[in-house]
Coordinates of C-alpha atoms in Angstrom, one line a residue:
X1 CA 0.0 0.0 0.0
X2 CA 2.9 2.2 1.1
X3 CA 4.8 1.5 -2.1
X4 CA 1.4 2.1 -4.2
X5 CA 1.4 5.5 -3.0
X6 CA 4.5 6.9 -3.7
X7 CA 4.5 5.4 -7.1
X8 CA 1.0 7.1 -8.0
X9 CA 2.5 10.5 -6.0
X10 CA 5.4 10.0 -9.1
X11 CA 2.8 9.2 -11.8
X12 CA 1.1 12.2 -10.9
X13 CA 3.5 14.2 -11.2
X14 CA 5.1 12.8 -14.6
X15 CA 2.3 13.1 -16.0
X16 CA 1.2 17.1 -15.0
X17 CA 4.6 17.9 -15.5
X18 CA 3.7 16.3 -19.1
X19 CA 1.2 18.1 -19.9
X20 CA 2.1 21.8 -18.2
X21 CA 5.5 21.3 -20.5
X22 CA 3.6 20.2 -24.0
X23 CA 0.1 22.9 -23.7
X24 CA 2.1 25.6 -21.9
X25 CA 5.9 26.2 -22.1
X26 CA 5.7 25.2 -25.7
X27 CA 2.7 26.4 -26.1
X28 CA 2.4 29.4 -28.9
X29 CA -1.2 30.0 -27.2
X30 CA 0.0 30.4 -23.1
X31 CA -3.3 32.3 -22.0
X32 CA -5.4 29.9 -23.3
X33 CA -4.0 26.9 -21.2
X34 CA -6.1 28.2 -18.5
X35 CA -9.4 28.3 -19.7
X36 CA -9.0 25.0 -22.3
X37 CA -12.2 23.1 -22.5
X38 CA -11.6 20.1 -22.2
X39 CA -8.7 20.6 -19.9
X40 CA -5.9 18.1 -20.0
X41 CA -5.3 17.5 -16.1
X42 CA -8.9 16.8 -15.7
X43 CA -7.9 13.8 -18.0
X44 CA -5.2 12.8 -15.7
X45 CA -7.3 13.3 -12.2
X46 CA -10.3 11.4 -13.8
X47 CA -7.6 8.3 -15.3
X48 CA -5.4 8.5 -12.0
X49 CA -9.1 8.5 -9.7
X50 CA -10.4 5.6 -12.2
X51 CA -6.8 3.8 -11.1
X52 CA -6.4 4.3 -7.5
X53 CA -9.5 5.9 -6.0
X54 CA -10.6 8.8 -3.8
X55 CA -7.3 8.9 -1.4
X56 CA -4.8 8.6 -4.3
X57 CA -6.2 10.9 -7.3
X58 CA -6.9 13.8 -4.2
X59 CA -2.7 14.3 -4.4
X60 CA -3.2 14.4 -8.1
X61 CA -5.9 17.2 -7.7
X62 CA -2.8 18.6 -5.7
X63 CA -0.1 18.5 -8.3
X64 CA -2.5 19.3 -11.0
X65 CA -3.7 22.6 -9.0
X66 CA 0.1 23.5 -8.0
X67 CA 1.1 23.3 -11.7
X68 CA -2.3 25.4 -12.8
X69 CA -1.5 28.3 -10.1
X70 CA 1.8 28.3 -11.3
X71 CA 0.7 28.6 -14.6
X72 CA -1.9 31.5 -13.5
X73 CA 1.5 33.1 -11.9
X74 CA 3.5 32.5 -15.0
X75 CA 1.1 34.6 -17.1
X76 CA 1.7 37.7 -14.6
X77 CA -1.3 37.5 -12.4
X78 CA -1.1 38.0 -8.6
X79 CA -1.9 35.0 -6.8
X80 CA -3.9 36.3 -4.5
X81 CA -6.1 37.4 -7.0
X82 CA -6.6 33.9 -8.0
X83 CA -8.4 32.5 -5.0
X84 CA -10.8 35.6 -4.9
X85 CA -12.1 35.1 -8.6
X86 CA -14.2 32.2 -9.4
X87 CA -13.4 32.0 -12.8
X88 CA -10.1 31.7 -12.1
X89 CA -10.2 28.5 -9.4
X90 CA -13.6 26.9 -10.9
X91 CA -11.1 24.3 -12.6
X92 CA -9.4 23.7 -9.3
X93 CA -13.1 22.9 -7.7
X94 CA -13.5 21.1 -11.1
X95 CA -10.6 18.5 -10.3
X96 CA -11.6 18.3 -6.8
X97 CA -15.3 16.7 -8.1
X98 CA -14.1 14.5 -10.9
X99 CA -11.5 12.9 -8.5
X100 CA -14.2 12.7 -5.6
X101 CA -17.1 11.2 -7.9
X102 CA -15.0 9.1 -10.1
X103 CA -12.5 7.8 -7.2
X104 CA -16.1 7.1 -5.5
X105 CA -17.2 4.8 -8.5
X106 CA -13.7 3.5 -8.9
X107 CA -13.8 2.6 -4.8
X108 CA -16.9 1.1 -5.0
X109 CA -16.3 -1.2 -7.7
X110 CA -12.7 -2.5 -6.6
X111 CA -15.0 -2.9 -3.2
X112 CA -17.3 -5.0 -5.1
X113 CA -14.8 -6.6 -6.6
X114 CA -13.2 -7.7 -3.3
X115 CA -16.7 -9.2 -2.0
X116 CA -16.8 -10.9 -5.6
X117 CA -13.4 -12.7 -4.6
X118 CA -14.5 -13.8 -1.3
X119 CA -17.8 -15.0 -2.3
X120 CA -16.3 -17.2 -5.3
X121 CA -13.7 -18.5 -2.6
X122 CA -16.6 -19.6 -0.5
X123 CA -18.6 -21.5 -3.3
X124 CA -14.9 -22.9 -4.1
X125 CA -14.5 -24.2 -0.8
X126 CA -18.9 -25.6 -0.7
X127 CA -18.1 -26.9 -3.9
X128 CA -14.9 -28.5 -3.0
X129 CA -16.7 -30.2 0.2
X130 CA -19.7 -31.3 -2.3
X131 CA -17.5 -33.0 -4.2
X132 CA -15.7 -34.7 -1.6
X133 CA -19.3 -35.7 -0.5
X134 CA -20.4 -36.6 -3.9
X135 CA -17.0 -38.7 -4.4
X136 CA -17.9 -40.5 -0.6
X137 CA -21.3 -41.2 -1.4
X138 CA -20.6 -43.0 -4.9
X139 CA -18.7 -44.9 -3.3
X140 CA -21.0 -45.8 -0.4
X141 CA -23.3 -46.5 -3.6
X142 CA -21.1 -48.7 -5.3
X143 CA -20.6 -51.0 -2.3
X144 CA -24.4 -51.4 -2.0
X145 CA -24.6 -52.2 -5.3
X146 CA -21.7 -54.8 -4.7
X147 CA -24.1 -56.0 -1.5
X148 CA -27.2 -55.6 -3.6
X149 CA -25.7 -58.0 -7.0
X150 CA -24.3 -60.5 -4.5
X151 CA -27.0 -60.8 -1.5
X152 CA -27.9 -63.9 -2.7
X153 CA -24.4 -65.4 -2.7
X154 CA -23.1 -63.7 0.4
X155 CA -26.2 -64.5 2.7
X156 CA -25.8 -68.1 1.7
X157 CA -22.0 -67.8 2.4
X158 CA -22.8 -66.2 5.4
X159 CA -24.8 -68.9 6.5
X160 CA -22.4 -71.7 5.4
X161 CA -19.9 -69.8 7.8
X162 CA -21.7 -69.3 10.6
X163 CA -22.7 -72.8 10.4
X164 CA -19.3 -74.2 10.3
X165 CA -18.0 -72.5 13.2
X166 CA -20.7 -74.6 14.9
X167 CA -17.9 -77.5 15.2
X168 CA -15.1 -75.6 15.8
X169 CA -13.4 -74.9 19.2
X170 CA -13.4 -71.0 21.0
X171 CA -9.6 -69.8 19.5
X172 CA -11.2 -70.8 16.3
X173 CA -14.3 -69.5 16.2
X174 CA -13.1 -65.9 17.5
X175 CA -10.7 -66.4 14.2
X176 CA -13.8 -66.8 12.5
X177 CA -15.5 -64.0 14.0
X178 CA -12.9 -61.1 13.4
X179 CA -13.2 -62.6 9.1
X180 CA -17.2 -62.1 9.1
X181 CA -17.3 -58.9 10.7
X182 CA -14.7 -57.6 8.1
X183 CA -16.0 -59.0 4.7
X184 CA -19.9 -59.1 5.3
X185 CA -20.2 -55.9 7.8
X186 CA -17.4 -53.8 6.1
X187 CA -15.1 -53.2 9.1
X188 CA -11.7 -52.8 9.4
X189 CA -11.1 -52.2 13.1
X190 CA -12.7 -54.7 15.0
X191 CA -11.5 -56.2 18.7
X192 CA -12.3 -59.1 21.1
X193 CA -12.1 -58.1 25.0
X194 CA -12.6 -60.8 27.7
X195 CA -14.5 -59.6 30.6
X196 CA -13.1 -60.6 34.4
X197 CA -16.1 -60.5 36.6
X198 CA -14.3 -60.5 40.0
X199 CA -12.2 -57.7 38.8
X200 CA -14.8 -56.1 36.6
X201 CA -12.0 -55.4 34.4
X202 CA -12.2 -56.6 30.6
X203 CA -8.6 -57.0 28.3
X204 CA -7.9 -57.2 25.0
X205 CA -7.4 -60.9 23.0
X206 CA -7.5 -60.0 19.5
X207 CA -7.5 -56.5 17.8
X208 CA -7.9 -56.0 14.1
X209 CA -6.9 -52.2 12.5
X210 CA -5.8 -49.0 14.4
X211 CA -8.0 -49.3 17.4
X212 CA -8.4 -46.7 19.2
X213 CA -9.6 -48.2 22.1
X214 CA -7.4 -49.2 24.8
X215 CA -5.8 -52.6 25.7
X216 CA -7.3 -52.5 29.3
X217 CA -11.0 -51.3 30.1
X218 CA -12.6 -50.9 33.5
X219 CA -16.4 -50.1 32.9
X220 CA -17.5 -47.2 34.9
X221 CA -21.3 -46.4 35.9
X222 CA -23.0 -45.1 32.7
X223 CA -20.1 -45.8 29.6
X224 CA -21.4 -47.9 27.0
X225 CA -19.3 -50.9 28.5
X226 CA -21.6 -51.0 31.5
X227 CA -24.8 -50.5 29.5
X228 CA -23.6 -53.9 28.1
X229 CA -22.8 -55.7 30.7
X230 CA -26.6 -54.8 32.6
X231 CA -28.6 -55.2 29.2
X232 CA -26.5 -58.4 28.2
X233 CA -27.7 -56.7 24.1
X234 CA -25.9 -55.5 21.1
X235 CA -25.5 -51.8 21.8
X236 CA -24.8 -49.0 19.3
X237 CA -22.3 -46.6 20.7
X238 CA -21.1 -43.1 20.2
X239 CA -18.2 -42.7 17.5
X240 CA -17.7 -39.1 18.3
X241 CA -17.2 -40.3 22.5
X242 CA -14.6 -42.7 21.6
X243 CA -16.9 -45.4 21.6
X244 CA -17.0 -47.9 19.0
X245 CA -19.6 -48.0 16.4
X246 CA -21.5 -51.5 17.4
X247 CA -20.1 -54.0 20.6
X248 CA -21.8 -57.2 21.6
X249 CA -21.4 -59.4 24.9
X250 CA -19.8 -62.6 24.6
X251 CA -21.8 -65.2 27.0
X252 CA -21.5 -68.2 28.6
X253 CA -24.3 -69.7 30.9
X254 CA -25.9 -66.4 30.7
X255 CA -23.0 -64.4 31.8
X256 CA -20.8 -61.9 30.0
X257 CA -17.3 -63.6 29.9
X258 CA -16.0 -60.9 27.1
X259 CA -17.4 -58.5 24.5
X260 CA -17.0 -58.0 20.7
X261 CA -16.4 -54.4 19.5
X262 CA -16.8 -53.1 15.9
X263 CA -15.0 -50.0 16.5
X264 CA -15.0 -48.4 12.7
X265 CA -16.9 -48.7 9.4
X266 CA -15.7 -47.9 6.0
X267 CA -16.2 -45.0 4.3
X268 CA -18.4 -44.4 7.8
X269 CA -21.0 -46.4 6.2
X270 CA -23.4 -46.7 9.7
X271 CA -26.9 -47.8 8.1
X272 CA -29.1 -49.2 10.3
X273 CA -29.5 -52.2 8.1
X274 CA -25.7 -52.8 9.3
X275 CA -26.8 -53.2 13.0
X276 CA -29.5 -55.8 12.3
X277 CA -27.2 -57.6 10.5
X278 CA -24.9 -57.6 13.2
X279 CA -27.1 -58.3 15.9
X280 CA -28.3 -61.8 13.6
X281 CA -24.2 -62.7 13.7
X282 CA -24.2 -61.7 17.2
X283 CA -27.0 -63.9 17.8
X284 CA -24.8 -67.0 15.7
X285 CA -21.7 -66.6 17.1
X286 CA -23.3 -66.9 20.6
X287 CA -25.1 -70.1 19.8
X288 CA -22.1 -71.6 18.4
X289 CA -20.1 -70.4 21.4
X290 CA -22.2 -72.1 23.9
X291 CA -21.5 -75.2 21.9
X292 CA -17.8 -74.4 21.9
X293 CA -17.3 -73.4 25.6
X294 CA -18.6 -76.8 26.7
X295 CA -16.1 -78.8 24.6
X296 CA -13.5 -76.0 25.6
X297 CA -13.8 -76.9 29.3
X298 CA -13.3 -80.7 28.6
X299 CA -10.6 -80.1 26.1
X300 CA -9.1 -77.6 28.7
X301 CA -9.0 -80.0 31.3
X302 CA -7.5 -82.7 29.6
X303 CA -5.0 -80.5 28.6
X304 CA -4.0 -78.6 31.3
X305 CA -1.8 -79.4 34.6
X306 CA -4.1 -80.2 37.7
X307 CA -5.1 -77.5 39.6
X308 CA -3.0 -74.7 37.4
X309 CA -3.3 -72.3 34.5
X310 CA -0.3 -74.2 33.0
X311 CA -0.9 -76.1 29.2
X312 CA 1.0 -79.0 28.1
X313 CA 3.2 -78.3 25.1
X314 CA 0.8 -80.1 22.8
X315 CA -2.1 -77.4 23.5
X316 CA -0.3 -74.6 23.6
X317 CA 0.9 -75.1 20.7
X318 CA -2.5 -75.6 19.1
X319 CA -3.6 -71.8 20.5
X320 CA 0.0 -70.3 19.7
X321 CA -0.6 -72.1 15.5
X322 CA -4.0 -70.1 15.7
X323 CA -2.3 -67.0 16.9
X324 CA 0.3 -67.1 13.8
X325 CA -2.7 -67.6 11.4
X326 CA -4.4 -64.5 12.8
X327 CA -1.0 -62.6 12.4
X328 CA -0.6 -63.5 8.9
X329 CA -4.4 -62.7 7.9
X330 CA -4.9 -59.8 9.8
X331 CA -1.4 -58.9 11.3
X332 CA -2.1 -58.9 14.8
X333 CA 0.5 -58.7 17.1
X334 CA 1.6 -61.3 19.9
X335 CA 4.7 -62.0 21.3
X336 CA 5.9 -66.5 21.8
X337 CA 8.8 -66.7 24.5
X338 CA 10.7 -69.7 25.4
X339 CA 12.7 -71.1 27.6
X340 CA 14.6 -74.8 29.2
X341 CA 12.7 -75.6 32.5
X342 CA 15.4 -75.6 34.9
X343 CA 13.4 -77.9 37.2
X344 CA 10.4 -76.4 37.5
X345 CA 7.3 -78.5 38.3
X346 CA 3.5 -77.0 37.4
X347 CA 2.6 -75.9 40.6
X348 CA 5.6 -74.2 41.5
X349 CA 5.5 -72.4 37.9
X350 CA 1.5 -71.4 38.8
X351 CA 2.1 -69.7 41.8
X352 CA 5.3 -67.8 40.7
X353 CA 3.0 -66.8 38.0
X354 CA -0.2 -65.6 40.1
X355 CA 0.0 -61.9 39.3
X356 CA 2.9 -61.4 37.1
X357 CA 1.1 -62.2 33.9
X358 CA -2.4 -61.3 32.8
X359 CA -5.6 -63.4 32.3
X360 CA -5.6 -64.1 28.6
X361 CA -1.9 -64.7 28.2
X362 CA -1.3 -68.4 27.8
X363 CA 1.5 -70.8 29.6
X364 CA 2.7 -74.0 28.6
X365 CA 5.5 -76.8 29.9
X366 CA 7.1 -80.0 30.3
X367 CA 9.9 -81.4 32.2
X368 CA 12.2 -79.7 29.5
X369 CA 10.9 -76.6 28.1
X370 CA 8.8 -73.6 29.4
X371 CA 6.9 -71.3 26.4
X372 CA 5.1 -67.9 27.2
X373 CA 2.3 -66.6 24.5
X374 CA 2.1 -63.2 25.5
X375 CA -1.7 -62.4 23.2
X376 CA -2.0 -58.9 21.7
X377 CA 1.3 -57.8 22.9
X378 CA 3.3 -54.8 21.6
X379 CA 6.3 -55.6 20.4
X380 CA 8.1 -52.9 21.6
X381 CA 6.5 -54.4 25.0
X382 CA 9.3 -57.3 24.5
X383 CA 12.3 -56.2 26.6
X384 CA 9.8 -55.3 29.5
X385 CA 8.1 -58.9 29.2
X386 CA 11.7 -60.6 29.1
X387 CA 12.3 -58.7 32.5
X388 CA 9.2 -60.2 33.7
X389 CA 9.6 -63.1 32.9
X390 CA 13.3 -63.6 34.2
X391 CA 12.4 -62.1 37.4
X392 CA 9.9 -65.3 37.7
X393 CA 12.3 -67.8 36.4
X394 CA 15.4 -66.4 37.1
X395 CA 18.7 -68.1 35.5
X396 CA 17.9 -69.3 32.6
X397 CA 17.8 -68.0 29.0
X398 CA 14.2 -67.0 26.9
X399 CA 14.2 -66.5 23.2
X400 CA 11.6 -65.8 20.9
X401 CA 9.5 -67.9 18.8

C-alpha cells in the first residue's frame, strides 16, 4: 500500500509535468491553457481516480492545481487574486469533483470486486466439500450395489460360515468372528475383550486395525461398556465419545465372559441395516459359542496341569498355530517366549505366576521346556516382558518364537 502511494504521487507528477511542458511552455497560445475546455489534467485526475480511488487521485488534484496556479503566476497574475475570482479557481473545484465522484465509482467497484473474490472463494470451498461428498457417497453406492448384485451369494456364504463355526473350538471361532465382521459388515477395526467379573476389568485378546480403544478397560457407571454388561444386548455406541460403532457381549451360561467391538466402518458407512445384521451374527456366534465353551472346558481340562493355568506343550501349541494364522491374515501382534525348565514343576511355575502375567496370556511346559504366549502384545513391549519373565524364572535364558 505504502509503495502504491509513492508510485501514483510519481505518476502524478510525470504526467502534470507532461502536460504543463507540451500545452504551456511550448505552447504558442500560453493564456489559453487556463481556460482549455476540455482541460488536459482533468484527463489525468479522472484516469489517476479511475486507477487508485478517492485517497490517491486527491494528491493528483494537488499536483494538477500546484502546476495550474503556477501557470496562473507565470502569465503575470497576482496570486492572490486567483483565489478571490471564481473564474479563475472553478477548474481547481473542477478536479476536486471529478476525483471525488470518479474515485467514488472507482472505490466502489474495486470494493465489489473484493466481496466478488470472497464470495467465489466460498462456493470454491462448498463446492470443493460437495464434491468430496459426492465422491464418498458414490462410493457408499457402489458397495451397495456390490451388496445388492451379490445378496444372494453372500447371505448363503454367510450362513455356510456361521454354520461351520458350529464344530469348531473357541480360538477358532473368534478367528472366524474377526473374518465375518470384516468382509460381510465392512469393518476394518474390529476387537475381542474378555471380561473378568471378579475384577470387573475386561482386556484385549484379538485387535484388528488402528483401534483406538485401549488394551485394558474398567467399565465405569454409565459408559457404553456397562450398558452392556446390565442389558446383556448388542448396543450401538457413540463414534464421536470414543466409543466404537456397534459392541456385543460374549456369554457363557448367561453371563458376559467378554465383548466383541466393531469399532469403525468404512467409508463411515453406519446404516441401520448394518446393525440388524450384526445383531443376527451376534446372535450365531453366541449359539455356536455355547457349543464351543462346553467342549473348551473338557478339552481344557485334559490339557492342562491339575489345579493350574499351566498347558502341556501339545495345547499350547495348538492356541500359539491359531495366533500365527491371525498374524498372517490380519497382522495382529503377539509375542511367543521360550525357555529350558530348569526344574520347575507345574505348581511351582502357577504360583510364581499368580500376578505377574495377565488373564488371557497363555502358559505352557514339560519337564524340558517352558513357552510364554504373551496375546496382543506390543512388540516394543518385548524387553519389558523378558524382565518379567526372568524375574519369575530367574537363571535361565528366553528367546523368541
Amino acid at each position: 500500500m505504502k509503495k502504491e502511494f509513492f508510485l501514483s504521487i510519481i505518476e502524478s507528477f510525470v504526467y502534470c509535468l507532461f502536460i504543463y511542458i507540451v500545452f504551456f511552455e511550448f505552447s504558442s497560445y500560453k493564456s489559453d491553457f487556463l481556460s482549455m475546455n476540455i482541460h488536459p489534467f482533468t484527463i489525468v485526475i479522472g484516469v489517476m481516480a479511475l486507477k487508485y480511488g478517492v485517497y490517491m487521485s486527491l494528491q493528483t488534484v494537488l499536483i494538477a492545481s500546484f502546476f495550474y496556479i503556477f501557470s496562473y503566476y507565470k502569465l503575470g497574475n497576482d496570486p492572490v487574486v486567483f483565489f478571490l475570482d471564481f473564474k479563475s479557481y472553478k477548474f481547481i473545484l473542477i478536479f476536486f469533483f471529478i476525483a471525488l465522484s470518479l474515485g467514488r465509482v472507482s472505490d466502489n467497484f474495486r470494493k465489489k470486486i473484493e466481496e466478488l473474490k470472497e464470495e467465489k472463494e466460498k462456493i470454491d470451498e462448498l463446492l470443493k466439500n460437495q464434491r468430496e461428498k459426492n465422491s464418498e457417497l458414490v462410493q457408499i453406492n457402489e458397495r451397495l450395489k456390490e451388496r445388492i448384485i451379490g445378496s444372494k451369494e453372500s447371505i448363503l456364504t454367510l450362513h455356510k460360515i456361521t454354520s461351520s463355526i458350529l464344530t469348531k473350538n473357541v480360538e477358532k471361532i473368534f478367528t472366524q468372528i474377526l473374518e465375518i465382521l470384516i468382509d460381510f459388515l465392512g469393518s476394518d477395526t474390529v476387537s475381542i475383550y474378555m471380561y473378568n467379573n471378579q475384577k470387573n476389568i475386561m482386556r484385549a485378546r484379538l485387535k484388528v486395525g488402528n483401534s483406538i480403544v485401549p488394551n485394558f478397560i474398567e467399565p465405569k457407571e454409565g459408559d457404553i461398556y456397562s450398558k452392556v454388561l446390565s442389558s446383556k444386548e448388542v448396543l450401538e455406541g457413540e463414534v464421536e465419545k470414543g466409543e466404537p460403532v456397534y459392541i456385543s457381549p460374549i456369554l457363557k451360561d448367561g453371563q458376559i465372559i467378554g465383548i466383541i467391538n466393531v469399532e469403525r466402518l468404512k467409508y463411515g458407512n453406519k446404516e441401520k441395516y448394518l446393525l440388524e445384521l450384526f445383531k443376527v451374527i451376534s446372535d450365531w456366534i453366541n449359539n455356536a459359542l455355547v457349543n464351543a465353551f462346553e467342549k473348551d472346558e473338557i478339552e481344557v481340562l485334559s490339557n492342562v496341569y491339575k489345579e493350574t493355568r499351566i498347558y502341556n506343550l501339545n495345547y499350547f501349541s495348538y492356541i500359539l498355530e491359531e495366533d500365527k494364522k491371525r498374524k498372517k491374515i490380519f497382522g495382529t501382534d503377539y509375542i511367543a517366549l521360550e525357555t529350558s525348565n530348569p526344574g520347575i514343576d507345574p505348581k511351582d511355575l502357577n504360583e510364581r505366576l499368580k500376578g505377574k502375567i495377565r488373564d488371557i496370556d497363555v502358559v505352557g511346559m514339560d519337564s524340558n521346556t517352558i513357552k510364554f504366549l504373551f496375546v496382543n502384545a506390543d512388540k516394543t513391549k518385548k524387553d519389558l516382558l523378558l524382565e518379567r519373565v526372568r524375574k519369575i524364572i530367574p537363571g535361565v535364558e528366553f528367546y523368541e518364537i
